[in-house]
Short mmCIF file of C-alpha atoms in Angstrom, two decimals:
data_model
loop_
_atom_site.label_atom_id
_atom_site.label_comp_id
_atom_site.label_asym_id
_atom_site.label_seq_id
_atom_site.Cartn_x
_atom_site.Cartn_y
_atom_site.Cartn_z
CA ASN A 1 12.46 -25.35 26.19
CA ARG A 2 13.67 -21.88 27.09
CA SER A 3 14.49 -21.08 23.47
CA GLY A 4 11.05 -22.30 22.39
CA ALA A 5 9.40 -20.16 25.04
CA ARG A 6 11.38 -17.14 23.89
CA ILE A 7 10.32 -17.71 20.29
CA ARG A 8 6.67 -18.00 21.32
CA THR A 9 6.94 -14.86 23.43
CA ARG A 10 8.52 -12.92 20.58
CA THR A 11 5.88 -14.16 18.15
CA LEU A 12 3.03 -13.13 20.45
CA THR A 13 4.68 -9.78 21.05
CA CYS A 14 5.03 -9.23 17.30
CA ILE A 15 1.36 -10.10 16.74
CA CYS A 16 0.20 -7.78 19.53
CA ILE A 17 2.34 -4.89 18.28
CA CYS A 18 1.12 -5.35 14.70
CA ILE A 19 -2.50 -5.38 15.91
CA CYS A 20 -1.88 -2.16 17.88
CA ILE A 21 -0.23 -0.55 14.84
CA CYS A 22 -3.10 -1.51 12.56
CA THR A 23 -5.62 -0.23 15.11
CA CYS A 24 -3.84 3.13 15.34
CA THR A 25 -3.67 3.40 11.54
CA CYS A 26 -7.35 2.56 11.19
CA THR A 27 -8.20 5.17 13.82
CA CYS A 28 -6.17 7.80 11.94
CA ILE A 29 -8.01 6.97 8.72
CA CYS A 30 -11.34 7.22 10.51
CA ILE A 31 -10.63 10.67 11.95
CA CYS A 32 -8.91 11.94 8.81
CA PRO A 33 -12.14 13.45 7.44
CA CYS A 34 -12.58 15.34 10.72
CA ILE A 35 -9.11 16.82 10.40
CA SER A 36 -9.90 18.04 6.90
CA ASN A 37 -13.47 19.13 7.80
CA ARG A 38 -14.80 15.82 6.46
CA ALA A 39 -14.01 16.96 2.92
CA ALA A 40 -16.12 19.51 1.16
CA PRO A 41 -19.58 18.21 0.16
CA ALA A 42 -19.13 19.63 -3.33
CA ALA A 43 -15.83 17.82 -3.77
CA ALA A 44 -17.40 14.58 -2.58
CA ALA A 45 -20.31 14.99 -4.98
CA ALA A 46 -17.95 15.73 -7.85
CA ALA A 47 -15.92 12.63 -7.01
CA ARG A 48 -19.07 10.49 -7.00
CA ASN A 49 -20.17 11.90 -10.33
CA HIS A 50 -16.70 11.24 -11.75
CA ARG A 51 -16.73 7.64 -10.51
CA THR A 52 -20.26 7.07 -11.80
CA GLY A 53 -19.30 8.41 -15.19
CA THR A 54 -16.24 6.20 -15.43
CA MET A 55 -18.14 3.04 -14.51
CA SER A 56 -19.66 2.91 -18.01
CA ARG A 57 -16.37 3.51 -19.80
CA PRO A 58 -14.44 0.56 -21.26
CA ARG A 59 -11.63 -0.84 -19.14
CA ASN A 60 -8.27 -2.05 -20.39
CA ALA A 61 -7.81 -5.38 -18.61
CA TRP A 62 -4.10 -5.62 -19.48
CA VAL A 63 -3.23 -2.66 -17.23
CA LEU A 64 -3.69 -4.67 -14.01
CA PRO A 65 -1.12 -7.47 -14.59
CA VAL A 66 1.31 -5.19 -16.43
CA SER A 67 1.28 -2.56 -13.67
CA LEU A 68 1.89 -5.16 -10.96
CA LEU A 69 4.72 -6.66 -12.99
CA LEU A 70 6.29 -3.23 -13.53
CA ALA A 71 6.00 -2.48 -9.81
CA LEU A 72 7.85 -5.72 -9.06
CA LEU A 73 10.56 -4.89 -11.62
CA LEU A 74 10.96 -1.35 -10.26
CA GLY A 75 11.70 -2.91 -6.88
CA LEU A 76 14.49 -4.95 -8.49
CA VAL A 77 16.13 -2.11 -10.43
CA PRO A 78 19.60 -1.46 -8.95
CA LEU A 79 20.00 1.92 -7.27
CA PRO A 80 23.05 3.66 -5.77
CA ALA A 81 23.64 2.77 -2.14
CA LEU A 82 22.65 6.30 -1.11
CA LEU A 83 19.23 6.05 -2.81
CA GLN A 84 18.44 2.43 -2.04
CA PRO A 85 16.82 3.06 1.40
CA VAL A 86 14.44 5.73 0.01
CA ARG A 87 13.19 3.60 -2.88
CA PRO A 88 9.37 3.90 -2.96
CA TYR A 89 7.45 0.76 -2.14
CA TRP A 90 6.07 0.45 -5.66
CA LEU A 91 4.25 -2.81 -4.99
CA ALA A 92 2.26 -1.26 -2.15
CA LEU A 93 1.44 1.87 -4.17
CA VAL A 94 0.19 -0.04 -7.22
CA LEU A 95 -1.62 -2.55 -5.01
CA ALA A 96 -3.34 0.34 -3.19
CA TYR A 97 -4.67 1.69 -6.48
CA TRP A 98 -6.16 -1.64 -7.53
CA VAL A 99 -7.63 -2.44 -4.11
CA LEU A 100 -9.43 0.92 -4.21
CA GLU A 101 -10.53 0.75 -7.85
CA GLU A 102 -10.98 -2.98 -8.57
CA PRO A 103 -11.62 -4.73 -5.22
CA GLU A 104 -13.45 -7.59 -6.94
CA LYS A 105 -10.21 -8.49 -8.74
CA VAL A 106 -7.54 -7.53 -6.21
CA GLY A 107 -7.91 -8.40 -2.54
CA LEU A 108 -6.10 -10.10 0.32
CA GLY A 109 -5.31 -13.22 -1.69
CA VAL A 110 -3.67 -11.31 -4.52
CA ALA A 111 -1.78 -9.14 -2.00
CA PHE A 112 -0.46 -12.21 -0.17
CA LEU A 113 0.60 -14.02 -3.36
CA LEU A 114 2.22 -10.84 -4.67
CA GLY A 115 4.15 -10.57 -1.41
CA VAL A 116 5.36 -14.16 -1.66
CA VAL A 117 6.60 -13.53 -5.21
CA ALA A 118 8.33 -10.36 -4.00
CA ASP A 119 9.98 -12.25 -1.12
CA LEU A 120 11.33 -14.84 -3.56
CA ALA A 121 12.44 -12.21 -6.07
CA PHE A 122 14.05 -9.81 -3.59
CA GLY A 123 15.65 -12.51 -1.48
CA GLY A 124 14.49 -11.09 1.87
CA LEU A 125 12.85 -12.80 4.82
CA LEU A 126 10.39 -15.30 3.37
CA GLY A 127 6.87 -14.24 4.24
CA GLU A 128 7.74 -10.71 5.37
CA GLN A 129 6.40 -8.86 2.35
CA ALA A 130 3.49 -11.28 2.08
CA MET A 131 2.43 -10.31 5.60
CA ARG A 132 3.10 -6.60 5.05
CA LEU A 133 1.09 -6.43 1.83
CA ALA A 134 -1.74 -8.49 3.33
CA ILE A 135 -2.00 -6.04 6.27
CA PHE A 136 -1.76 -3.11 3.85
CA ALA A 137 -4.54 -4.49 1.62
CA PHE A 138 -6.74 -5.43 4.60
CA ILE A 139 -6.73 -1.89 6.01
CA LEU A 140 -7.35 -0.40 2.56
CA ASP A 141 -10.22 -2.76 1.86
CA ARG A 142 -11.72 -2.09 5.29
CA PHE A 143 -11.87 1.66 4.61
CA ARG A 144 -12.26 1.54 0.84
CA ALA A 145 -15.76 3.06 0.83
CA ARG A 146 -14.42 6.09 2.70
CA LEU A 147 -11.03 6.46 1.02
CA ARG A 148 -12.30 6.11 -2.54
CA PHE A 149 -14.20 9.40 -2.37
CA PHE A 150 -11.47 11.39 -0.64
CA PRO A 151 -9.77 14.12 -2.67
CA LEU A 152 -6.41 12.90 -3.98
CA SER A 153 -4.55 15.10 -1.50
CA GLN A 154 -6.37 13.45 1.39
CA GLN A 155 -5.90 10.02 -0.15
CA ALA A 156 -2.16 10.72 -0.35
CA LEU A 157 -2.07 11.46 3.39
CA ALA A 158 -3.86 8.19 4.14
CA ILE A 159 -1.54 6.24 1.83
CA GLY A 160 1.45 7.90 3.52
CA GLY A 161 0.15 6.78 6.91
CA LEU A 162 -0.27 3.23 5.66
CA LEU A 163 3.26 3.24 4.25
CA VAL A 164 4.60 4.37 7.63
CA ASN A 165 2.59 1.59 9.25
CA ASP A 166 4.18 -0.84 6.77
CA ARG A 167 7.65 0.35 7.79
CA VAL A 168 6.81 -0.17 11.46
CA VAL A 169 5.56 -3.70 10.75
CA SER A 170 8.80 -4.44 8.88
CA ALA A 171 10.89 -3.08 11.75
CA VAL A 172 8.97 -5.19 14.29
CA VAL A 173 9.45 -8.32 12.20
CA HIS A 174 13.21 -7.67 12.00
CA VAL A 175 13.40 -7.12 15.77
CA VAL A 176 11.48 -10.30 16.57
CA LEU A 177 13.50 -12.45 14.17
CA GLY A 178 16.81 -10.84 15.11
CA ALA A 179 17.44 -9.66 11.55
CA PRO A 180 19.50 -6.51 10.86
CA GLN A 181 17.52 -3.28 10.94
CA HIS A 182 17.27 -0.91 8.00
CA PRO A 183 19.11 2.46 8.17
CA TRP A 184 17.22 5.53 9.41
CA THR A 185 16.87 6.80 5.82
CA PHE A 186 14.52 3.85 5.32
CA TRP A 187 11.83 6.01 6.98
CA TRP A 188 11.94 8.65 4.23
CA ALA A 189 10.47 6.24 1.67
CA PRO A 190 6.83 6.66 2.87
CA LEU A 191 7.09 10.41 2.30
CA LEU A 192 8.25 9.84 -1.27
CA GLY A 193 5.48 7.30 -1.78
CA MET A 194 2.91 9.81 -0.53
CA LEU A 195 4.16 12.40 -3.05
CA LEU A 196 4.02 9.85 -5.87
CA TRP A 197 0.45 8.77 -5.12
CA ALA A 198 -1.33 11.48 -7.16
CA PRO A 199 0.74 11.14 -10.38
CA LEU A 200 0.59 7.34 -10.13
CA HIS A 201 -3.18 7.46 -9.67
CA PHE A 202 -3.61 9.76 -12.67
CA ALA A 203 -1.35 7.57 -14.85
CA LEU A 204 -3.13 4.31 -13.98
CA ASP A 205 -6.54 5.94 -14.37
CA ALA A 206 -5.58 7.20 -17.81
CA LEU A 207 -4.36 3.78 -18.94
CA ARG A 208 -7.21 1.82 -17.35
CA LEU A 209 -10.01 4.03 -18.71
CA ARG A 210 -8.53 4.95 -22.07
CA ARG A 211 -10.84 4.15 -24.94
CA ARG A 212 -9.76 1.29 -27.14
CA THR A 213 -9.45 2.13 -30.83
#
């Protein structure tokens, strides 16, 4: 009985902490435009014109499944022990792109299923990445209308904040379940992911919108 009560208490604590973390992240995304003077109107107009222009361009449907598969494989590529903790969370980065650009195709369901596949492939705690990616996709989808028209530099800051939030969720899950914690270098990965956001976005845009010959 005592062990069951402890498990329930830990579960409720985990849920409450995750809700608080998500609330703080959402608040940061909401006030991000204020920090950057709400983005320049000209930049916002240019972004809208760019998006409107690309809506009529042909899309390469194969880019979506191939990019998700490559992100999964990049997470499985062996790295030296020194570099392993700072490996970018490729699944989250690629998922973020598709949630922002193709929300009708990629949403919470795809994020959850992708997380389950990652849990099985990586051999971690079953359900951990499914929950992390579902939270990640939920916050992105909630603020998609705002984030999609941010300049890439501002988008990168928001993505970096979400990656930090993901690391906190992972740490809380490990604490609640009594699993070993990651080393402190684990917290450098969101910074690397933030720096990779712009080149990844450009690369996927180029492949997705390239004209078929």
